[in-house]
Amino acid sequence: MLKYILRRLVLLIPTLLGITIVVFGVVNLAPGSPIEQKIQQLRFAGSADAEASGSQQGTATVSKEVLDALKKQYGFDKPVHVRYWIWLKNLARLDFGDSFTYEEPVIDVIMSKFPVSLQFGVMSLLLSYLISIPLGVWKAVKHGSRMDGATSFVLFIAYSIPSFMLAIVLIVFFAGGSFLDIFPIGGLYSDFYDEMTAGERVLDRIYHFVLPLICYTIGSYTQLTLLMKNSLMEEVKKDYIRTARAKGLGEKTVYLKHALRNALIPIVTGIGGFLSIFFAGSLILEKIFQLDGIGLLSFNSILSRDYNVIMGLVFIQALLMLIGNIISDVAYVLVDPRIDFQ
């Protein structure tokens, strides 16, 4: 197993290189650039100044000296492959460069948005597994009952509702829309958060997290619950479960001690994704609930052609995804020792 993990870690390097080469080429060859946007700002500022001074002649063009200075400032005075090589050398020092938009180091920009996505990512993951696994086991034990049918109906309804639509509905009904005014519309905490005690701060955070957290996790409940149920029901049909029942073991022991461990194997496939949730972000939900997280940062960076931020986000997310896949393989072995990766 150790050799397999080391081999996978070595393979991370060429995989990350391939991902970054493709993304770097795409973002640099796409129409528009930070230089063009800066030129537009300069032209707009010149036109505004001319209008304010009553002049009929605005700044319609930008001199070649200014254009050359902008290219040198943003590093566009070099070919694409040279720029990528420079970016790669800086990456070896964990330097992602400076953001064109924020004019700060990329890592500082990302880390400033990181807490929002981390909090919602971790909480949604924990809630999904803590609720879905017991519910899936219960549904498997009660398969065919009225409660099983009722819960399945509720889960399918919840799964079919888009998260952004659910967010709007929750705000209308529970956040001062046309009905109840129980929860705040958005934000992470109240205006007087700094004046609260530690306990009050925790409660205030929970109070603000309720509605967005429901929207973040609503879809994963259905998938995990039904996957857990179907996996467990498939497992109890196997011969070793019939043997356990023939020995006189109770249904609780059969389900929880013998069948559950093997039934968890399909669930383990998503465990490795817990690293990716550190950078989870939903643009629409962040806009609706006024959350300044990774999703909104990614969207704004693409619009403003902030190449360094885009590359930083892509690299970190790709690295976490690849490491998560390795963790999933390790979790397979822990759940089922019969699996042996060579």
Short mmCIF file of C-alpha atoms in Angstrom, two decimals:
data_model
loop_
_atom_site.label_atom_id
_atom_site.label_comp_id
_atom_site.label_asym_id
_atom_site.label_seq_id
_atom_site.Cartn_x
_atom_site.Cartn_y
_atom_site.Cartn_z
CA MET A 1 0.00 0.00 0.00
CA LEU A 2 2.87 2.36 0.82
CA LYS A 3 4.43 1.79 -2.61
CA TYR A 4 1.07 2.52 -4.24
CA ILE A 5 0.70 5.80 -2.31
CA LEU A 6 4.24 6.87 -3.21
CA ARG A 7 3.62 6.03 -6.87
CA ARG A 8 0.43 8.07 -6.89
CA LEU A 9 2.21 11.01 -5.23
CA VAL A 10 4.90 10.91 -7.91
CA LEU A 11 2.22 10.89 -10.62
CA LEU A 12 0.76 14.08 -9.12
CA ILE A 13 3.57 16.13 -10.66
CA PRO A 14 2.98 15.35 -14.37
CA THR A 15 -0.79 15.47 -13.83
CA LEU A 16 -0.62 18.94 -12.30
CA LEU A 17 1.74 20.06 -15.04
CA GLY A 18 -0.72 18.90 -17.69
CA ILE A 19 -3.65 20.66 -15.99
CA THR A 20 -1.79 23.93 -15.53
CA ILE A 21 -0.44 23.93 -19.11
CA VAL A 22 -3.93 23.49 -20.56
CA VAL A 23 -5.54 26.11 -18.30
CA PHE A 24 -2.69 28.60 -18.75
CA GLY A 25 -2.95 28.27 -22.52
CA VAL A 26 -6.72 28.64 -22.55
CA VAL A 27 -6.88 31.72 -20.31
CA ASN A 28 -4.07 33.46 -22.20
CA LEU A 29 -5.51 32.73 -25.63
CA ALA A 30 -9.07 33.73 -24.69
CA PRO A 31 -10.30 37.12 -25.98
CA GLY A 32 -9.66 40.05 -23.69
CA SER A 33 -6.77 40.62 -21.30
CA PRO A 34 -5.94 42.77 -18.27
CA ILE A 35 -4.16 45.17 -20.62
CA GLU A 36 -7.24 45.72 -22.76
CA GLN A 37 -9.38 46.31 -19.68
CA LYS A 38 -6.80 48.75 -18.28
CA ILE A 39 -6.77 50.60 -21.61
CA GLN A 40 -10.55 50.87 -21.51
CA GLN A 41 -10.33 52.34 -18.00
CA LEU A 42 -7.75 54.88 -19.15
CA ARG A 43 -9.89 55.86 -22.14
CA PHE A 44 -12.97 56.18 -19.97
CA ALA A 45 -11.07 58.30 -17.44
CA GLY A 46 -9.72 60.51 -20.26
CA SER A 47 -13.18 60.97 -21.75
CA ALA A 48 -14.60 61.84 -18.34
CA ASP A 49 -11.87 64.41 -17.70
CA ALA A 50 -12.38 65.94 -21.14
CA GLU A 51 -16.12 66.20 -20.57
CA ALA A 52 -15.62 67.76 -17.15
CA SER A 53 -13.25 70.38 -18.59
CA GLY A 54 -15.58 71.16 -21.50
CA SER A 55 -13.11 69.95 -24.11
CA GLN A 56 -14.48 68.43 -27.29
CA GLN A 57 -11.51 66.04 -27.64
CA GLY A 58 -11.31 63.02 -25.36
CA THR A 59 -8.54 60.51 -24.98
CA ALA A 60 -9.44 58.17 -27.80
CA THR A 61 -6.10 56.42 -28.02
CA VAL A 62 -3.34 55.27 -25.71
CA SER A 63 0.26 56.01 -26.62
CA LYS A 64 2.66 53.22 -27.53
CA GLU A 65 4.83 54.05 -24.51
CA VAL A 66 1.88 53.53 -22.15
CA LEU A 67 0.93 50.31 -23.93
CA ASP A 68 4.50 48.98 -23.66
CA ALA A 69 4.62 49.93 -20.00
CA LEU A 70 1.37 48.05 -19.33
CA LYS A 71 2.65 44.96 -21.15
CA LYS A 72 5.82 45.01 -19.08
CA GLN A 73 3.87 45.57 -15.86
CA TYR A 74 1.62 42.56 -16.44
CA GLY A 75 4.36 40.44 -18.02
CA PHE A 76 2.76 40.36 -21.47
CA ASP A 77 5.93 41.55 -23.17
CA LYS A 78 7.04 37.90 -23.29
CA PRO A 79 5.68 34.91 -25.26
CA VAL A 80 3.13 32.59 -23.65
CA HIS A 81 5.57 29.71 -23.09
CA VAL A 82 8.08 32.04 -21.40
CA ARG A 83 5.37 33.43 -19.13
CA TYR A 84 4.33 29.91 -18.19
CA TRP A 85 7.92 28.97 -17.38
CA ILE A 86 8.26 32.04 -15.15
CA TRP A 87 4.97 31.18 -13.43
CA LEU A 88 6.19 27.61 -12.90
CA LYS A 89 9.48 28.76 -11.35
CA ASN A 90 7.60 31.08 -9.03
CA LEU A 91 5.25 28.23 -8.12
CA ALA A 92 8.24 26.24 -6.84
CA ARG A 93 8.53 28.96 -4.17
CA LEU A 94 4.74 28.87 -3.60
CA ASP A 95 4.52 32.30 -5.21
CA PHE A 96 1.40 32.67 -7.37
CA GLY A 97 2.23 36.25 -8.28
CA ASP A 98 0.13 39.35 -7.64
CA SER A 99 -3.52 39.82 -8.46
CA PHE A 100 -4.12 42.28 -11.30
CA THR A 101 -7.42 43.35 -9.76
CA TYR A 102 -6.66 43.50 -6.04
CA GLU A 103 -2.95 44.40 -6.47
CA GLU A 104 -2.07 42.01 -3.66
CA PRO A 105 -0.33 38.61 -3.60
CA VAL A 106 -2.67 35.97 -4.98
CA ILE A 107 -2.30 33.75 -1.94
CA ASP A 108 -3.45 36.62 0.30
CA VAL A 109 -6.48 37.25 -1.91
CA ILE A 110 -7.44 33.58 -1.86
CA MET A 111 -6.92 33.22 1.88
CA SER A 112 -9.11 36.27 2.52
CA LYS A 113 -12.03 34.44 0.85
CA PHE A 114 -11.06 31.02 2.22
CA PRO A 115 -12.83 31.15 5.64
CA VAL A 116 -16.29 31.55 4.09
CA SER A 117 -15.98 28.55 1.80
CA LEU A 118 -14.23 26.49 4.47
CA GLN A 119 -16.97 26.98 7.03
CA PHE A 120 -19.80 26.08 4.67
CA GLY A 121 -17.84 23.26 3.04
CA VAL A 122 -16.94 21.51 6.29
CA MET A 123 -20.37 21.93 7.85
CA SER A 124 -22.22 20.75 4.74
CA LEU A 125 -19.97 17.67 4.48
CA LEU A 126 -20.41 16.73 8.14
CA LEU A 127 -24.16 17.24 8.08
CA SER A 128 -24.55 15.29 4.85
CA TYR A 129 -22.79 12.19 6.17
CA LEU A 130 -24.08 12.39 9.74
CA ILE A 131 -27.68 12.54 8.53
CA SER A 132 -27.60 10.55 5.29
CA ILE A 133 -25.87 7.39 6.53
CA PRO A 134 -28.19 6.74 9.53
CA LEU A 135 -31.21 7.70 7.42
CA GLY A 136 -30.12 5.36 4.62
CA VAL A 137 -29.67 2.48 7.07
CA TRP A 138 -33.06 3.15 8.62
CA LYS A 139 -34.72 3.23 5.18
CA ALA A 140 -33.08 -0.07 4.27
CA VAL A 141 -34.34 -1.72 7.46
CA LYS A 142 -37.84 -0.25 6.94
CA HIS A 143 -37.88 -0.82 3.17
CA GLY A 144 -41.41 -0.89 1.78
CA SER A 145 -42.99 0.81 4.78
CA ARG A 146 -45.05 4.00 4.60
CA MET A 147 -42.32 5.98 6.30
CA ASP A 148 -39.79 4.74 3.74
CA GLY A 149 -42.04 5.88 0.92
CA ALA A 150 -42.76 9.23 2.59
CA THR A 151 -39.10 10.01 3.22
CA SER A 152 -38.20 9.02 -0.36
CA PHE A 153 -40.87 11.39 -1.68
CA VAL A 154 -39.51 14.26 0.44
CA LEU A 155 -35.93 13.52 -0.64
CA PHE A 156 -36.81 13.47 -4.33
CA ILE A 157 -38.70 16.75 -4.01
CA ALA A 158 -35.72 18.32 -2.23
CA TYR A 159 -33.32 17.00 -4.88
CA SER A 160 -35.40 18.35 -7.74
CA ILE A 161 -35.39 21.93 -6.42
CA PRO A 162 -32.41 23.99 -7.67
CA SER A 163 -30.40 25.37 -4.77
CA PHE A 164 -30.69 28.99 -5.94
CA MET A 165 -34.48 28.65 -6.25
CA LEU A 166 -34.66 27.15 -2.78
CA ALA A 167 -32.58 30.08 -1.50
CA ILE A 168 -35.08 32.57 -2.92
CA VAL A 169 -38.02 30.65 -1.47
CA LEU A 170 -36.41 30.47 1.98
CA ILE A 171 -35.68 34.19 1.95
CA VAL A 172 -39.26 35.01 0.91
CA PHE A 173 -40.81 32.80 3.56
CA PHE A 174 -38.36 33.04 6.47
CA ALA A 175 -36.15 36.13 6.02
CA GLY A 176 -38.52 39.05 5.98
CA GLY A 177 -39.96 38.56 2.52
CA SER A 178 -43.72 38.32 2.40
CA PHE A 179 -44.20 36.02 5.40
CA LEU A 180 -41.99 35.35 8.44
CA ASP A 181 -38.95 37.35 9.53
CA ILE A 182 -37.00 34.70 11.45
CA PHE A 183 -33.56 34.59 9.81
CA PRO A 184 -31.28 37.29 8.35
CA ILE A 185 -31.17 37.71 4.59
CA GLY A 186 -27.41 37.24 4.30
CA GLY A 187 -23.97 37.83 5.73
CA LEU A 188 -21.97 35.77 8.21
CA TYR A 189 -22.71 37.69 11.40
CA SER A 190 -24.58 40.65 12.83
CA ASP A 191 -23.37 44.26 12.85
CA PHE A 192 -22.70 44.18 16.61
CA TYR A 193 -20.80 40.86 16.41
CA ASP A 194 -17.64 42.28 18.04
CA GLU A 195 -19.58 43.30 21.15
CA MET A 196 -20.92 39.78 21.78
CA THR A 197 -19.58 37.18 24.19
CA ALA A 198 -18.07 33.93 22.86
CA GLY A 199 -21.31 32.00 23.32
CA GLU A 200 -23.37 34.71 21.68
CA ARG A 201 -21.01 34.75 18.71
CA VAL A 202 -21.45 31.02 18.18
CA LEU A 203 -25.23 31.36 18.28
CA ASP A 204 -25.09 34.37 15.97
CA ARG A 205 -23.03 32.40 13.44
CA ILE A 206 -25.47 29.49 13.57
CA TYR A 207 -28.34 31.95 13.17
CA HIS A 208 -26.79 33.32 9.96
CA PHE A 209 -25.72 29.90 8.65
CA VAL A 210 -29.11 28.16 8.75
CA LEU A 211 -30.57 29.23 5.38
CA PRO A 212 -27.42 29.12 3.23
CA LEU A 213 -26.34 25.82 4.79
CA ILE A 214 -29.67 24.23 3.88
CA CYS A 215 -29.14 25.31 0.27
CA TYR A 216 -25.55 24.07 0.21
CA THR A 217 -26.43 20.56 1.43
CA ILE A 218 -29.95 19.87 0.17
CA GLY A 219 -28.89 18.05 -2.97
CA SER A 220 -26.28 15.78 -1.37
CA TYR A 221 -28.76 14.40 1.20
CA THR A 222 -30.78 12.57 -1.43
CA GLN A 223 -27.79 11.09 -3.24
CA LEU A 224 -26.02 9.83 -0.13
CA THR A 225 -29.17 8.55 1.56
CA LEU A 226 -30.37 6.52 -1.41
CA LEU A 227 -26.85 5.28 -2.14
CA MET A 228 -26.54 4.09 1.46
CA LYS A 229 -29.95 2.42 1.38
CA ASN A 230 -29.45 0.65 -1.94
CA SER A 231 -25.94 -0.47 -1.03
CA LEU A 232 -27.11 -1.94 2.26
CA MET A 233 -30.10 -3.66 0.66
CA GLU A 234 -27.82 -5.21 -1.95
CA GLU A 235 -25.45 -6.39 0.75
CA VAL A 236 -28.09 -8.14 2.87
CA LYS A 237 -28.97 -10.37 -0.11
CA LYS A 238 -25.55 -12.00 -0.14
CA ASP A 239 -24.73 -15.47 1.11
CA TYR A 240 -22.70 -14.46 4.15
CA ILE A 241 -25.70 -12.50 5.47
CA ARG A 242 -27.93 -15.56 5.00
CA THR A 243 -25.36 -17.55 6.95
CA ALA A 244 -25.37 -14.99 9.76
CA ARG A 245 -29.15 -15.16 9.95
CA ALA A 246 -29.05 -18.95 9.91
CA LYS A 247 -26.84 -18.83 13.00
CA GLY A 248 -29.65 -17.06 14.83
CA LEU A 249 -28.22 -13.55 14.88
CA GLY A 250 -30.70 -10.72 15.30
CA GLU A 251 -31.51 -8.31 12.49
CA LYS A 252 -29.79 -5.43 14.27
CA THR A 253 -26.55 -7.39 14.50
CA VAL A 254 -26.86 -8.58 10.89
CA TYR A 255 -27.35 -5.08 9.55
CA LEU A 256 -25.01 -3.06 11.75
CA LYS A 257 -22.19 -5.52 12.42
CA HIS A 258 -21.97 -7.60 9.26
CA ALA A 259 -23.60 -5.80 6.34
CA LEU A 260 -22.96 -2.14 7.14
CA ARG A 261 -19.18 -2.21 6.78
CA ASN A 262 -19.29 -3.61 3.26
CA ALA A 263 -22.23 -1.37 2.36
CA LEU A 264 -20.14 1.67 3.23
CA ILE A 265 -17.65 0.97 0.43
CA PRO A 266 -19.58 2.95 -2.24
CA ILE A 267 -19.99 5.80 0.26
CA VAL A 268 -16.23 5.95 0.73
CA THR A 269 -15.80 7.18 -2.86
CA GLY A 270 -16.90 10.63 -1.73
CA ILE A 271 -14.69 10.79 1.36
CA GLY A 272 -11.69 11.98 -0.62
CA GLY A 273 -13.72 14.95 -1.77
CA PHE A 274 -13.56 16.47 1.69
CA LEU A 275 -10.38 18.31 0.70
CA SER A 276 -12.11 19.95 -2.24
CA ILE A 277 -14.80 21.39 0.02
CA PHE A 278 -12.13 23.60 1.60
CA PHE A 279 -12.40 25.61 -1.61
CA ALA A 280 -16.06 24.94 -2.27
CA GLY A 281 -17.98 27.88 -3.58
CA SER A 282 -21.32 28.57 -5.17
CA LEU A 283 -21.52 31.79 -7.15
CA ILE A 284 -25.31 32.05 -7.10
CA LEU A 285 -25.69 31.21 -3.41
CA GLU A 286 -22.90 33.60 -2.48
CA LYS A 287 -24.59 36.38 -4.44
CA ILE A 288 -28.01 35.67 -2.93
CA PHE A 289 -26.79 35.40 0.67
CA GLN A 290 -24.13 38.13 0.35
CA LEU A 291 -21.22 35.81 1.06
CA ASP A 292 -17.80 36.84 -0.20
CA GLY A 293 -16.30 33.41 -0.88
CA ILE A 294 -14.30 31.42 -3.40
CA GLY A 295 -17.17 31.08 -5.87
CA LEU A 296 -17.57 34.83 -6.22
CA LEU A 297 -13.80 35.29 -6.39
CA SER A 298 -13.53 32.77 -9.24
CA PHE A 299 -16.31 34.46 -11.20
CA ASN A 300 -14.92 37.96 -10.76
CA SER A 301 -11.41 36.78 -11.63
CA ILE A 302 -12.64 35.30 -14.90
CA LEU A 303 -14.55 38.47 -15.78
CA SER A 304 -11.57 40.70 -15.05
CA ARG A 305 -9.10 38.29 -16.68
CA ASP A 306 -7.12 38.12 -13.44
CA TYR A 307 -4.89 35.32 -14.74
CA ASN A 308 -2.77 34.90 -11.62
CA VAL A 309 -5.80 34.39 -9.38
CA ILE A 310 -7.36 31.98 -11.88
CA MET A 311 -4.17 29.91 -12.06
CA GLY A 312 -3.81 29.94 -8.29
CA LEU A 313 -7.35 28.67 -7.77
CA VAL A 314 -6.99 26.02 -10.49
CA PHE A 315 -3.71 24.73 -9.10
CA ILE A 316 -4.91 24.51 -5.49
CA GLN A 317 -8.22 22.88 -6.41
CA ALA A 318 -6.53 20.37 -8.76
CA LEU A 319 -3.98 19.48 -6.07
CA LEU A 320 -6.70 18.94 -3.46
CA MET A 321 -8.75 16.83 -5.88
CA LEU A 322 -5.79 14.55 -6.71
CA ILE A 323 -4.82 14.14 -3.05
CA GLY A 324 -8.46 13.44 -2.26
CA ASN A 325 -8.48 10.58 -4.78
CA ILE A 326 -5.53 9.01 -2.97
CA ILE A 327 -7.32 9.39 0.36
CA SER A 328 -10.37 7.65 -1.14
CA ASP A 329 -8.20 4.69 -2.14
CA VAL A 330 -6.75 4.47 1.37
CA ALA A 331 -10.26 4.63 2.82
CA TYR A 332 -11.25 1.70 0.58
CA VAL A 333 -8.57 -0.44 2.19
CA LEU A 334 -9.56 0.62 5.70
CA VAL A 335 -13.21 -0.25 5.08
CA ASP A 336 -12.50 -3.50 3.20
CA PRO A 337 -9.07 -5.09 3.88
CA ARG A 338 -9.68 -7.47 0.95
CA ILE A 339 -8.89 -4.60 -1.40
CA ASP A 340 -5.18 -4.40 -2.09
CA PHE A 341 -3.67 -1.79 -4.40
CA GLN A 342 -0.39 -2.91 -5.92
#
